[in-house]
Amino acid sequence: MSATALTKKDFVNDQEVRWCPGCGDYAILAAIQKTMPELGVAREKIVFVSGIGCSSRFPYYMNTYGFHTIHGRAPTIATGLALARPDLSIWVITGDGDALSIGGNHLIHAMRRNVNIKVLLFNNQTYGLTKGQYSPTSHPGTISKSTPYGSVDQPFSATAVALGAGATFVARTYDKDARHMSDVFKRAHEHKGAAFVEILQNCVIFNDGVFEDIVGKDQRVDHMLHLQHGERLRFGKDNQKGLAITDFAAEVVDAASGRLDDVAVHREDLQNPGYAFLLSHLMQPEFPEPVGVFRSVEKPGYESAVIAQIEEQTARRGRGNLDALLRSGDTWQIH
């Protein structure tokens, strides 16, 4: 079957979806199933790899290949898969607890190596599957079952973590806008190398409305900043507000009253991640929170370098013998 003939229905299987009614995961699943046919990739060439958590049930609901792995290790499994089968389109599904707590080490090394995988991090600022403990992205003061007197931790910005690890594509979207999610997923797919997408996702049971001040229908016009490469950082009704960036700091200015020239122009192609890093720390209530592509740059991929090295050594030393390798060097017999 030609990949271009596929439709959303081809990516829906017969498994019962078991998320809480109203969970933001449903919208993300629908957006992915809608987007996949538009990528022009044969279904047998697509793999979803997940860790542990509510989001990580995702591979069960996709009519593609999938791998539900262990806690936090999805990027590692995906890295091995990318090395063995660089022809595949590999997507990692993870949550803020799975990726930024126990899996933090695995995530940052997949990003710094620029492995050709697409990481979708569902961020709801809580551990939903284990009934609502605070997570690495929870704000200070968060009351949860593990922080009954309020969290005293300083939270991670998921996008800042990815940028700090050297990710070559970093974006943010949200579960209330199917078109925006689909556009970002397609950009991530087109990127050659590690792509990281944070999705602001609502948990109706344990953290309901956590992003409502940003993504709510009546709030987003003043509290959300849509990033568009080459366009000024403007927001608010009639785009009357803007962000000026001077001396490594952002300032909200009135773009409609003579300060339009002070409003910065968005550049997602900057090799230095400093500007994108600044954007990743903008938060309510002082600043609008950006969505869209923060950074998209080209760098050498990990797989091509490893495969070239293997081919070079194979040509020089032969294919080798695994059994002989395991029995070489210092060995012991245990009686």
mmCIF file of C-alpha atoms in Angstrom:
data_model
loop_
_atom_site.group_PDB
_atom_site.id
_atom_site.type_symbol
_atom_site.label_atom_id
_atom_site.label_comp_id
_atom_site.label_asym_id
_atom_site.label_seq_id
_atom_site.Cartn_x
_atom_site.Cartn_y
_atom_site.Cartn_z
ATOM 1 C CA MET A 1 0.000 0.000 0.000
ATOM 2 C CA SER A 2 1.315 3.449 -0.844
ATOM 3 C CA ALA A 3 2.045 5.640 2.180
ATOM 4 C CA THR A 4 0.278 8.571 0.499
ATOM 5 C CA ALA A 5 -2.976 6.566 0.433
ATOM 6 C CA LEU A 6 -3.103 6.242 4.216
ATOM 7 C CA THR A 7 -5.680 8.080 6.328
ATOM 8 C CA LYS A 8 -6.130 8.737 10.029
ATOM 9 C CA LYS A 9 -8.188 5.543 10.336
ATOM 10 C CA ASP A 10 -5.168 3.496 9.261
ATOM 11 C CA PHE A 11 -3.366 4.579 12.435
ATOM 12 C CA VAL A 12 -6.268 3.746 14.788
ATOM 13 C CA ASN A 13 -6.289 0.194 16.141
ATOM 14 C CA ASP A 14 -8.879 -1.871 18.026
ATOM 15 C CA GLN A 15 -7.412 -1.337 21.502
ATOM 16 C CA GLU A 16 -9.624 0.303 24.143
ATOM 17 C CA VAL A 17 -8.100 3.641 25.095
ATOM 18 C CA ARG A 18 -7.741 3.738 28.861
ATOM 19 C CA TRP A 19 -7.155 7.303 29.913
ATOM 20 C CA CYS A 20 -9.379 9.268 32.264
ATOM 21 C CA PRO A 21 -12.353 10.938 30.536
ATOM 22 C CA GLY A 22 -11.310 14.435 29.489
ATOM 23 C CA CYS A 23 -7.565 13.733 29.622
ATOM 24 C CA GLY A 24 -5.462 15.875 27.278
ATOM 25 C CA ASP A 25 -3.800 12.701 25.998
ATOM 26 C CA TYR A 26 -6.845 11.998 23.821
ATOM 27 C CA ALA A 27 -6.313 15.226 21.878
ATOM 28 C CA ILE A 28 -2.616 14.480 21.417
ATOM 29 C CA LEU A 29 -3.354 10.936 20.230
ATOM 30 C CA ALA A 30 -5.902 12.251 17.719
ATOM 31 C CA ALA A 31 -3.449 14.882 16.462
ATOM 32 C CA ILE A 32 -0.727 12.282 15.958
ATOM 33 C CA GLN A 33 -3.079 9.874 14.178
ATOM 34 C CA LYS A 34 -4.167 12.707 11.891
ATOM 35 C CA THR A 35 -0.600 13.845 11.222
ATOM 36 C CA MET A 36 0.985 10.478 10.424
ATOM 37 C CA PRO A 37 -0.620 10.055 6.969
ATOM 38 C CA GLU A 38 0.598 13.532 6.022
ATOM 39 C CA LEU A 39 4.237 12.573 6.594
ATOM 40 C CA GLY A 40 4.364 10.311 3.558
ATOM 41 C CA VAL A 41 6.001 7.504 5.532
ATOM 42 C CA ALA A 42 4.892 3.880 5.146
ATOM 43 C CA ARG A 43 3.204 2.597 8.312
ATOM 44 C CA GLU A 44 5.697 -0.241 8.731
ATOM 45 C CA LYS A 45 8.486 2.349 8.860
ATOM 46 C CA ILE A 46 7.039 4.142 11.903
ATOM 47 C CA VAL A 47 7.807 3.165 15.516
ATOM 48 C CA PHE A 48 6.587 4.645 18.803
ATOM 49 C CA VAL A 49 8.771 3.997 21.856
ATOM 50 C CA SER A 50 7.590 4.928 25.351
ATOM 51 C CA GLY A 51 8.726 4.739 28.960
ATOM 52 C CA ILE A 52 6.372 4.539 31.937
ATOM 53 C CA GLY A 53 3.439 6.767 32.843
ATOM 54 C CA CYS A 54 -0.015 7.666 31.530
ATOM 55 C CA SER A 55 1.441 9.078 28.304
ATOM 56 C CA SER A 56 3.509 5.977 27.759
ATOM 57 C CA ARG A 57 0.459 3.822 27.018
ATOM 58 C CA PHE A 58 0.569 5.607 23.679
ATOM 59 C CA PRO A 59 2.123 2.804 21.552
ATOM 60 C CA TYR A 60 -0.825 0.517 22.443
ATOM 61 C CA TYR A 61 -3.179 2.873 20.641
ATOM 62 C CA MET A 62 -1.214 3.387 17.433
ATOM 63 C CA ASN A 63 -1.568 0.991 14.536
ATOM 64 C CA THR A 64 2.184 1.026 13.960
ATOM 65 C CA TYR A 65 5.119 -0.749 15.513
ATOM 66 C CA GLY A 66 5.609 0.171 19.159
ATOM 67 C CA PHE A 67 7.705 -0.582 22.222
ATOM 68 C CA HIS A 68 6.538 0.105 25.798
ATOM 69 C CA THR A 69 9.863 0.073 27.635
ATOM 70 C CA ILE A 70 10.976 0.704 31.214
ATOM 71 C CA HIS A 71 10.950 3.883 33.273
ATOM 72 C CA GLY A 72 12.888 6.722 31.664
ATOM 73 C CA ARG A 73 14.758 4.541 29.188
ATOM 74 C CA ALA A 74 12.746 5.193 26.039
ATOM 75 C CA PRO A 75 15.423 7.522 24.531
ATOM 76 C CA THR A 76 18.033 4.812 25.048
ATOM 77 C CA ILE A 77 15.943 2.106 23.373
ATOM 78 C CA ALA A 78 15.169 4.542 20.577
ATOM 79 C CA THR A 79 18.874 5.338 20.147
ATOM 80 C CA GLY A 80 19.683 1.671 19.647
ATOM 81 C CA LEU A 81 16.839 1.331 17.194
ATOM 82 C CA ALA A 82 18.006 4.392 15.252
ATOM 83 C CA LEU A 83 21.491 2.898 14.963
ATOM 84 C CA ALA A 84 20.192 -0.492 13.791
ATOM 85 C CA ARG A 85 17.478 0.880 11.502
ATOM 86 C CA PRO A 86 18.243 4.475 10.448
ATOM 87 C CA ASP A 87 15.545 4.162 7.784
ATOM 88 C CA LEU A 88 12.751 4.257 10.412
ATOM 89 C CA SER A 89 10.730 7.230 11.672
ATOM 90 C CA ILE A 90 11.176 6.866 15.445
ATOM 91 C CA TRP A 91 9.012 8.723 17.970
ATOM 92 C CA VAL A 92 9.585 8.716 21.724
ATOM 93 C CA ILE A 93 6.553 9.312 23.947
ATOM 94 C CA THR A 94 7.302 10.363 27.508
ATOM 95 C CA GLY A 95 6.059 12.480 30.398
ATOM 96 C CA ASP A 96 7.608 15.117 32.648
ATOM 97 C CA GLY A 97 8.224 12.569 35.397
ATOM 98 C CA ASP A 98 9.466 9.816 33.090
ATOM 99 C CA ALA A 99 11.838 12.013 31.053
ATOM 100 C CA LEU A 100 13.032 14.632 33.521
ATOM 101 C CA SER A 101 13.358 12.609 36.725
ATOM 102 C CA ILE A 102 14.493 8.993 36.453
ATOM 103 C CA GLY A 103 15.062 9.358 32.715
ATOM 104 C CA GLY A 104 16.880 12.689 32.753
ATOM 105 C CA ASN A 105 20.255 11.160 32.060
ATOM 106 C CA HIS A 106 18.976 9.191 29.076
ATOM 107 C CA LEU A 107 17.155 12.166 27.592
ATOM 108 C CA ILE A 108 20.048 14.618 27.690
ATOM 109 C CA HIS A 109 22.512 12.213 26.073
ATOM 110 C CA ALA A 110 20.130 11.408 23.211
ATOM 111 C CA MET A 111 19.790 15.156 22.682
ATOM 112 C CA ARG A 112 23.514 15.965 22.825
ATOM 113 C CA ARG A 113 24.323 13.146 20.411
ATOM 114 C CA ASN A 114 21.737 14.454 17.943
ATOM 115 C CA VAL A 115 20.180 11.015 17.438
ATOM 116 C CA ASN A 116 17.511 11.127 14.734
ATOM 117 C CA ILE A 117 14.538 10.563 17.047
ATOM 118 C CA LYS A 118 11.473 12.699 17.766
ATOM 119 C CA VAL A 119 10.748 13.117 21.487
ATOM 120 C CA LEU A 120 7.237 14.193 22.498
ATOM 121 C CA LEU A 121 7.160 15.124 26.191
ATOM 122 C CA PHE A 122 3.661 15.382 27.684
ATOM 123 C CA ASN A 123 3.997 17.931 30.486
ATOM 124 C CA ASN A 124 1.152 18.031 33.035
ATOM 125 C CA GLN A 125 3.356 18.897 36.024
ATOM 126 C CA THR A 126 2.314 15.809 37.959
ATOM 127 C CA TYR A 127 2.734 12.051 38.211
ATOM 128 C CA GLY A 128 -0.720 11.033 37.034
ATOM 129 C CA LEU A 129 -0.284 7.261 36.800
ATOM 130 C CA THR A 130 0.823 6.961 40.423
ATOM 131 C CA LYS A 131 -1.993 9.200 41.647
ATOM 132 C CA GLY A 132 -0.642 12.724 41.773
ATOM 133 C CA GLN A 133 2.786 13.310 43.254
ATOM 134 C CA TYR A 134 4.664 16.512 42.320
ATOM 135 C CA SER A 135 7.020 16.221 39.354
ATOM 136 C CA PRO A 136 10.258 17.958 38.220
ATOM 137 C CA THR A 137 8.184 20.606 36.413
ATOM 138 C CA SER A 138 5.802 21.390 39.300
ATOM 139 C CA HIS A 139 5.911 24.950 40.545
ATOM 140 C CA PRO A 140 7.116 25.761 44.080
ATOM 141 C CA GLY A 141 4.298 25.474 46.578
ATOM 142 C CA THR A 142 2.542 22.668 44.697
ATOM 143 C CA ILE A 143 0.372 20.688 47.100
ATOM 144 C CA SER A 144 0.458 17.003 46.182
ATOM 145 C CA LYS A 145 0.338 13.615 47.864
ATOM 146 C CA SER A 146 4.130 13.681 48.240
ATOM 147 C CA THR A 147 4.316 17.394 49.130
ATOM 148 C CA PRO A 148 1.382 17.939 51.525
ATOM 149 C CA TYR A 149 2.903 21.210 52.791
ATOM 150 C CA GLY A 150 3.898 22.457 49.325
ATOM 151 C CA SER A 151 6.844 21.679 47.075
ATOM 152 C CA VAL A 152 10.048 23.570 47.872
ATOM 153 C CA ASP A 153 11.840 22.430 44.678
ATOM 154 C CA GLN A 154 12.742 24.794 41.849
ATOM 155 C CA PRO A 155 11.200 23.298 38.688
ATOM 156 C CA PHE A 156 12.761 22.392 35.372
ATOM 157 C CA SER A 157 11.741 24.142 32.189
ATOM 158 C CA ALA A 158 11.481 21.143 29.842
ATOM 159 C CA THR A 159 12.466 23.215 26.823
ATOM 160 C CA ALA A 160 15.435 24.683 28.694
ATOM 161 C CA VAL A 161 16.652 21.180 29.581
ATOM 162 C CA ALA A 162 16.542 20.153 25.915
ATOM 163 C CA LEU A 163 18.310 23.332 24.832
ATOM 164 C CA GLY A 164 20.924 22.923 27.524
ATOM 165 C CA ALA A 165 21.591 19.384 26.299
ATOM 166 C CA GLY A 166 22.219 20.712 22.798
ATOM 167 C CA ALA A 167 19.001 19.607 21.053
ATOM 168 C CA THR A 168 19.007 20.864 17.468
ATOM 169 C CA PHE A 169 15.214 21.180 17.279
ATOM 170 C CA VAL A 170 13.174 22.375 20.258
ATOM 171 C CA ALA A 171 9.494 23.328 20.208
ATOM 172 C CA ARG A 172 6.457 23.684 22.453
ATOM 173 C CA THR A 173 2.776 23.175 21.709
ATOM 174 C CA TYR A 174 -0.411 22.508 23.694
ATOM 175 C CA ASP A 175 -3.242 19.995 23.763
ATOM 176 C CA LYS A 176 -6.029 22.495 23.042
ATOM 177 C CA ASP A 177 -4.923 23.289 19.487
ATOM 178 C CA ALA A 178 -4.912 20.298 17.106
ATOM 179 C CA ARG A 179 -3.658 22.339 14.156
ATOM 180 C CA HIS A 180 -0.750 23.816 16.096
ATOM 181 C CA MET A 181 0.218 20.358 17.396
ATOM 182 C CA SER A 182 0.083 18.874 13.905
ATOM 183 C CA ASP A 183 2.196 21.680 12.418
ATOM 184 C CA VAL A 184 4.837 21.254 15.134
ATOM 185 C CA PHE A 185 4.866 17.437 14.756
ATOM 186 C CA LYS A 186 5.443 17.808 11.010
ATOM 187 C CA ARG A 187 8.316 20.227 11.605
ATOM 188 C CA ALA A 188 9.836 17.753 14.083
ATOM 189 C CA HIS A 189 9.537 14.935 11.556
ATOM 190 C CA GLU A 190 11.222 16.995 8.841
ATOM 191 C CA HIS A 191 14.174 17.796 11.106
ATOM 192 C CA LYS A 192 17.279 15.644 10.576
ATOM 193 C CA GLY A 193 18.485 14.892 14.082
ATOM 194 C CA ALA A 194 17.115 14.994 17.612
ATOM 195 C CA ALA A 195 13.793 16.840 17.810
ATOM 196 C CA PHE A 196 12.252 17.689 21.179
ATOM 197 C CA VAL A 197 8.634 18.830 21.560
ATOM 198 C CA GLU A 198 7.099 19.800 24.890
ATOM 199 C CA ILE A 199 3.292 19.495 24.913
ATOM 200 C CA LEU A 200 1.410 21.353 27.644
ATOM 201 C CA GLN A 201 -1.167 18.723 28.639
ATOM 202 C CA ASN A 202 -4.012 18.871 31.130
ATOM 203 C CA CYS A 203 -4.497 16.158 33.792
ATOM 204 C CA VAL A 204 -8.171 16.440 34.743
ATOM 205 C CA ILE A 205 -7.861 14.315 37.879
ATOM 206 C CA PHE A 206 -4.665 15.387 39.660
ATOM 207 C CA ASN A 207 -3.733 18.784 38.185
ATOM 208 C CA ASP A 208 -6.795 20.102 36.396
ATOM 209 C CA GLY A 209 -6.390 23.504 34.759
ATOM 210 C CA VAL A 210 -2.664 23.770 35.463
ATOM 211 C CA PHE A 211 -2.054 25.624 32.177
ATOM 212 C CA GLU A 212 -5.436 27.341 31.914
ATOM 213 C CA ASP A 213 -3.912 30.785 32.501
ATOM 214 C CA ILE A 214 -1.846 30.255 29.340
ATOM 215 C CA VAL A 215 -3.879 28.063 26.975
ATOM 216 C CA GLY A 216 -7.414 28.971 28.060
ATOM 217 C CA LYS A 217 -9.582 30.384 25.290
ATOM 218 C CA ASP A 218 -9.939 33.759 27.002
ATOM 219 C CA GLN A 219 -6.357 33.921 28.279
ATOM 220 C CA ARG A 220 -4.145 32.820 25.416
ATOM 221 C CA VAL A 221 -4.339 36.048 23.425
ATOM 222 C CA ASP A 222 -2.587 37.966 26.225
ATOM 223 C CA HIS A 223 -0.617 35.165 27.866
ATOM 224 C CA MET A 224 0.728 33.187 24.910
ATOM 225 C CA LEU A 225 3.409 34.183 22.407
ATOM 226 C CA HIS A 226 3.371 32.412 19.019
ATOM 227 C CA LEU A 227 6.890 32.073 17.658
ATOM 228 C CA GLN A 228 7.220 32.542 13.887
ATOM 229 C CA HIS A 229 10.654 32.574 12.311
ATOM 230 C CA GLY A 230 11.467 36.000 10.857
ATOM 231 C CA GLU A 231 8.531 37.738 12.539
ATOM 232 C CA ARG A 232 8.503 40.104 15.489
ATOM 233 C CA LEU A 233 7.647 38.774 18.956
ATOM 234 C CA ARG A 234 4.178 40.285 19.246
ATOM 235 C CA PHE A 235 1.130 39.226 21.228
ATOM 236 C CA GLY A 236 -2.099 40.534 22.716
ATOM 237 C CA LYS A 237 -5.282 41.643 20.997
ATOM 238 C CA ASP A 238 -4.336 43.300 17.689
ATOM 239 C CA ASN A 239 -0.692 42.415 18.482
ATOM 240 C CA GLN A 240 -0.327 45.640 20.430
ATOM 241 C CA LYS A 241 2.312 44.188 22.779
ATOM 242 C CA GLY A 242 5.793 42.973 22.004
ATOM 243 C CA LEU A 243 8.985 41.619 23.529
ATOM 244 C CA ALA A 244 12.157 43.675 23.378
ATOM 245 C CA ILE A 245 15.419 41.905 24.223
ATOM 246 C CA THR A 246 18.349 44.000 25.369
ATOM 247 C CA ASP A 247 21.329 43.216 27.595
ATOM 248 C CA PHE A 248 20.331 39.519 27.675
ATOM 249 C CA ALA A 249 16.945 40.356 29.234
ATOM 250 C CA ALA A 250 13.378 40.520 27.901
ATOM 251 C CA GLU A 251 10.987 43.426 28.358
ATOM 252 C CA VAL A 252 7.310 43.727 27.442
ATOM 253 C CA VAL A 253 6.748 46.918 25.426
ATOM 254 C CA ASP A 254 3.776 48.620 23.810
ATOM 255 C CA ALA A 255 4.322 47.926 20.107
ATOM 256 C CA ALA A 256 1.345 50.051 19.117
ATOM 257 C CA SER A 257 2.702 53.298 20.531
ATOM 258 C CA GLY A 258 6.007 53.863 18.818
ATOM 259 C CA ARG A 259 8.130 50.996 20.124
ATOM 260 C CA LEU A 260 7.579 48.522 17.297
ATOM 261 C CA ASP A 261 11.206 48.849 16.192
ATOM 262 C CA ASP A 262 12.299 47.712 19.665
ATOM 263 C CA VAL A 263 10.400 44.421 19.364
ATOM 264 C CA ALA A 264 12.780 41.540 18.638
ATOM 265 C CA VAL A 265 12.512 39.428 15.484
ATOM 266 C CA HIS A 266 12.327 35.686 16.154
ATOM 267 C CA ARG A 267 15.275 33.611 14.886
ATOM 268 C CA GLU A 268 14.994 29.847 15.233
ATOM 269 C CA ASP A 269 18.154 29.292 13.157
ATOM 270 C CA LEU A 270 20.725 30.733 15.573
ATOM 271 C CA GLN A 271 23.574 28.296 16.269
ATOM 272 C CA ASN A 272 24.116 29.808 19.715
ATOM 273 C CA PRO A 273 21.211 28.577 21.895
ATOM 274 C CA GLY A 274 21.397 31.607 24.216
ATOM 275 C CA TYR A 275 18.443 33.455 22.666
ATOM 276 C CA ALA A 276 16.233 30.329 22.644
ATOM 277 C CA PHE A 277 17.319 29.617 26.218
ATOM 278 C CA LEU A 278 16.129 33.076 27.265
ATOM 279 C CA LEU A 279 12.740 32.430 25.629
ATOM 280 C CA SER A 280 12.435 29.077 27.414
ATOM 281 C CA HIS A 281 12.479 30.839 30.793
ATOM 282 C CA LEU A 282 9.701 33.338 30.060
ATOM 283 C CA MET A 283 6.798 32.644 32.401
ATOM 284 C CA GLN A 284 3.499 34.034 33.529
ATOM 285 C CA PRO A 285 2.584 36.431 35.039
ATOM 286 C CA GLU A 286 5.530 38.641 34.018
ATOM 287 C CA PHE A 287 5.788 37.411 30.430
ATOM 288 C CA PRO A 288 3.720 35.584 27.835
ATOM 289 C CA GLU A 289 4.769 31.937 27.457
ATOM 290 C CA PRO A 290 6.104 31.053 23.988
ATOM 291 C CA VAL A 291 4.768 28.230 21.819
ATOM 292 C CA GLY A 292 6.164 27.153 18.464
ATOM 293 C CA VAL A 293 9.697 26.394 17.352
ATOM 294 C CA PHE A 294 12.368 27.820 19.656
ATOM 295 C CA ARG A 295 15.365 26.435 17.768
ATOM 296 C CA SER A 296 16.003 24.545 14.518
ATOM 297 C CA VAL A 297 19.616 24.178 13.396
ATOM 298 C CA GLU A 298 21.626 21.593 11.491
ATOM 299 C CA LYS A 299 24.403 19.533 13.015
ATOM 300 C CA PRO A 300 25.989 16.166 12.146
ATOM 301 C CA GLY A 301 23.861 13.190 13.165
ATOM 302 C CA TYR A 302 24.982 10.447 15.544
ATOM 303 C CA GLU A 303 23.967 7.450 13.432
ATOM 304 C CA SER A 304 25.914 8.436 10.335
ATOM 305 C CA ALA A 305 29.111 8.931 12.370
ATOM 306 C CA VAL A 306 28.771 5.576 14.162
ATOM 307 C CA ILE A 307 27.883 3.670 10.993
ATOM 308 C CA ALA A 308 30.812 5.259 9.118
ATOM 309 C CA GLN A 309 33.168 4.253 11.930
ATOM 310 C CA ILE A 310 31.885 0.648 11.897
ATOM 311 C CA GLU A 311 32.291 0.426 8.137
ATOM 312 C CA GLU A 312 35.818 1.829 8.341
ATOM 313 C CA GLN A 313 36.910 -0.658 11.008
ATOM 314 C CA THR A 314 35.181 -3.565 9.242
ATOM 315 C CA ALA A 315 37.064 -2.758 6.046
ATOM 316 C CA ARG A 316 40.348 -2.574 7.954
ATOM 317 C CA ARG A 317 39.956 -5.515 10.374
ATOM 318 C CA GLY A 318 37.215 -7.715 8.903
ATOM 319 C CA ARG A 319 33.760 -8.485 10.285
ATOM 320 C CA GLY A 320 35.132 -10.120 13.447
ATOM 321 C CA ASN A 321 33.718 -12.896 15.589
ATOM 322 C CA LEU A 322 31.436 -12.116 18.553
ATOM 323 C CA ASP A 323 32.055 -15.469 20.288
ATOM 324 C CA ALA A 324 35.808 -14.997 20.011
ATOM 325 C CA LEU A 325 35.468 -11.442 21.340
ATOM 326 C CA LEU A 326 33.524 -12.590 24.412
ATOM 327 C CA ARG A 327 36.160 -15.229 25.184
ATOM 328 C CA SER A 328 39.148 -12.907 24.692
ATOM 329 C CA GLY A 329 41.080 -10.837 27.220
ATOM 330 C CA ASP A 330 40.693 -11.497 30.945
ATOM 331 C CA THR A 331 38.101 -14.234 31.587
ATOM 332 C CA TRP A 332 37.148 -16.221 34.674
ATOM 333 C CA GLN A 333 35.478 -19.509 35.419
ATOM 334 C CA ILE A 334 33.263 -19.628 38.512
ATOM 335 C CA HIS A 335 32.932 -23.056 40.146
#
